[in-house]
Amino acid sequence: MKYFAILIFAAYLGANLYVFIRLWQMLPAGAWLRLVLVVFGVLAVAAIGIFFAFRGTLPVGIGSVVYGLGTAWMVVLLYLFMAVLIADLLPWTGLVERAGFLRSNYSTFFGILGLVALILVAGNLNYHKKRRVEFTVEVPQAPVGDKLKMVVISDLHLGYTIGPRELSRWVLKINAENPDVIVIAGDLIDTDVRPLYTKDMAAVLRRLDARHGVYMVPGNHEYISGLDASLEFLGTTGITVLKDSVVTVGGRLLLAGRDDRTNPRRKPLWRLLEGADRSLPLVVADHQPADLSEAVREGAALQVSGHTHRGQVWPFNWVTDRIYEDSHGLIDKDGTKVFVSSGLGIWGGKFRIGTVSEYVVIFI
């Protein structure tokens, strides 16, 4: 793990060097924009390191700026890297001359920045457009009567970049569904509980309204934020945390909430269900969709998960599609429906490129 982290860090620094050297070369010698490029580059590259080094002591307002810059820059860098690489390869096609195209050429410099800016603006607009997904799970042993309406959300990542104003809009959308139950499939908190207190986000979360309650399971970011601190904050929100526990919802279904896989000692699903009324349909909430076979073995009607963001931005959706059996959307696995949400919120920079932000309405 240590060597993998070093490799990632080296790749990140290498990509930054490549991009900034090429952009520097595209500006004429003596251009004042070279100074701007250097100053911005140092700030952007260092921001994420500064944030994590001083996360516990930075004022929340400054932390929000530094964290927002650092995480957004990672996405900007990805597309700048691809654009500069394409510019580097173009001369090999014979369509342009290398010297005139890549050196002292404002047209190339601003062309690359303009193209990347358009992609990022489109990605930001796409992030703010929340998709509503709806489907029905047919369960033979379901009690007679109207189906229960469940709204599932995941990966809100509240904190330094997503605050109460944005959360309030989400709460209005969810409450407008008039749900019977709300399930949050992990990562409600991003990296630290301090901004949640400072911005009084518990007051907004307490507005979530469902006939049979609001439940959530821990995600890996609740552990990153400090599990005890996360649970203490969640205790002020009116949300019931299911950490390896089971509840009956409205007398119509069992909801089994798994602890996150970050905890290597979390209970197996079969142990959670000991003594539960197995005549009711079983819904499993598990933040990371790493092992779907447990829910299948226990005859679950449905498993809901999040975590993947489906890569958040292209081409990382190709990566998550390779890693996970279900990296996004609804599948049927041996009679158990599995839905993996790409998330309502987002980690870091607010860009959705090739993926969607969503909330899910399920009738069961």
PDB file of C-alpha atoms in Angstrom, residues 51 55 58-61 64 67 156-165 167 170 187-206 216 221-237 239:
ATOM      1  CA  PHE A  51      -5.282  20.727   3.269  1.00  0.00           C
ATOM      2  CA  ARG A  55      -6.912  19.780   8.097  1.00  0.00           C
ATOM      3  CA  LEU A  58      -7.236  25.348   9.199  1.00  0.00           C
ATOM      4  CA  PRO A  59     -10.259  27.618   9.714  1.00  0.00           C
ATOM      5  CA  VAL A  60     -13.238  26.024   7.964  1.00  0.00           C
ATOM      6  CA  GLY A  61     -13.585  28.889   5.452  1.00  0.00           C
ATOM      7  CA  SER A  64     -13.054  25.004   2.021  1.00  0.00           C
ATOM      8  CA  TYR A  67      -9.763  21.741  -0.422  1.00  0.00           C
ATOM      9  CA  LEU A 156     -23.553  13.148  -0.366  1.00  0.00           C
ATOM     10  CA  HIS A 157     -20.010  14.067   0.771  1.00  0.00           C
ATOM     11  CA  LEU A 158     -21.144  16.962   2.914  1.00  0.00           C
ATOM     12  CA  GLY A 159     -18.462  19.229   4.276  1.00  0.00           C
ATOM     13  CA  TYR A 160     -15.967  21.602   2.750  1.00  0.00           C
ATOM     14  CA  THR A 161     -17.325  21.697  -0.804  1.00  0.00           C
ATOM     15  CA  ILE A 162     -21.012  20.767  -0.362  1.00  0.00           C
ATOM     16  CA  GLY A 163     -22.814  22.938   2.144  1.00  0.00           C
ATOM     17  CA  PRO A 164     -26.288  23.647   3.547  1.00  0.00           C
ATOM     18  CA  ARG A 165     -27.620  25.577   0.553  1.00  0.00           C
ATOM     19  CA  LEU A 167     -28.159  20.147   0.700  1.00  0.00           C
ATOM     20  CA  TRP A 170     -31.685  17.985  -2.248  1.00  0.00           C
ATOM     21  CA  ASP A 187     -20.585   8.605   2.684  1.00  0.00           C
ATOM     22  CA  LEU A 188     -22.931  11.281   3.949  1.00  0.00           C
ATOM     23  CA  ILE A 189     -19.841  12.969   5.436  1.00  0.00           C
ATOM     24  CA  ASP A 190     -16.820  13.832   3.312  1.00  0.00           C
ATOM     25  CA  THR A 191     -13.542  14.160   5.234  1.00  0.00           C
ATOM     26  CA  ASP A 192     -14.219  16.054   8.469  1.00  0.00           C
ATOM     27  CA  VAL A 193     -17.197  16.808  10.725  1.00  0.00           C
ATOM     28  CA  ARG A 194     -16.035  20.334  11.619  1.00  0.00           C
ATOM     29  CA  PRO A 195     -17.694  22.092   8.654  1.00  0.00           C
ATOM     30  CA  LEU A 196     -20.918  20.184   9.345  1.00  0.00           C
ATOM     31  CA  TYR A 197     -21.104  21.790  12.782  1.00  0.00           C
ATOM     32  CA  THR A 198     -19.909  25.194  11.607  1.00  0.00           C
ATOM     33  CA  LYS A 199     -22.512  25.302   8.834  1.00  0.00           C
ATOM     34  CA  ASP A 200     -25.232  23.710  11.023  1.00  0.00           C
ATOM     35  CA  MET A 201     -25.977  21.012   8.478  1.00  0.00           C
ATOM     36  CA  ALA A 202     -27.685  18.866  11.119  1.00  0.00           C
ATOM     37  CA  ALA A 203     -30.584  21.341  11.034  1.00  0.00           C
ATOM     38  CA  VAL A 204     -30.989  20.747   7.288  1.00  0.00           C
ATOM     39  CA  LEU A 205     -30.736  16.969   7.626  1.00  0.00           C
ATOM     40  CA  ARG A 206     -33.424  16.979  10.308  1.00  0.00           C
ATOM     41  CA  MET A 216     -28.120   5.179   6.835  1.00  0.00           C
ATOM     42  CA  HIS A 221     -15.661   8.398   4.416  1.00  0.00           C
ATOM     43  CA  GLU A 222     -17.353   8.142   7.795  1.00  0.00           C
ATOM     44  CA  TYR A 223     -14.214   6.253   8.811  1.00  0.00           C
ATOM     45  CA  ILE A 224     -11.939   8.805   7.104  1.00  0.00           C
ATOM     46  CA  SER A 225     -13.705  11.532   9.099  1.00  0.00           C
ATOM     47  CA  GLY A 226     -13.231   9.537  12.320  1.00  0.00           C
ATOM     48  CA  LEU A 227     -16.010   7.049  13.007  1.00  0.00           C
ATOM     49  CA  ASP A 228     -16.706   8.172  16.568  1.00  0.00           C
ATOM     50  CA  ALA A 229     -16.903  11.824  15.506  1.00  0.00           C
ATOM     51  CA  SER A 230     -19.113  10.873  12.551  1.00  0.00           C
ATOM     52  CA  LEU A 231     -21.520   8.876  14.717  1.00  0.00           C
ATOM     53  CA  GLU A 232     -21.650  11.682  17.270  1.00  0.00           C
ATOM     54  CA  PHE A 233     -22.625  14.179  14.563  1.00  0.00           C
ATOM     55  CA  LEU A 234     -25.172  11.814  13.016  1.00  0.00           C
ATOM     56  CA  GLY A 235     -26.756  11.454  16.446  1.00  0.00           C
ATOM     57  CA  THR A 236     -27.827  15.117  16.159  1.00  0.00           C
ATOM     58  CA  THR A 237     -29.537  14.697  12.768  1.00  0.00           C
ATOM     59  CA  ILE A 239     -30.964   9.782  11.136  1.00  0.00           C
TER      60      ILE A 239
END
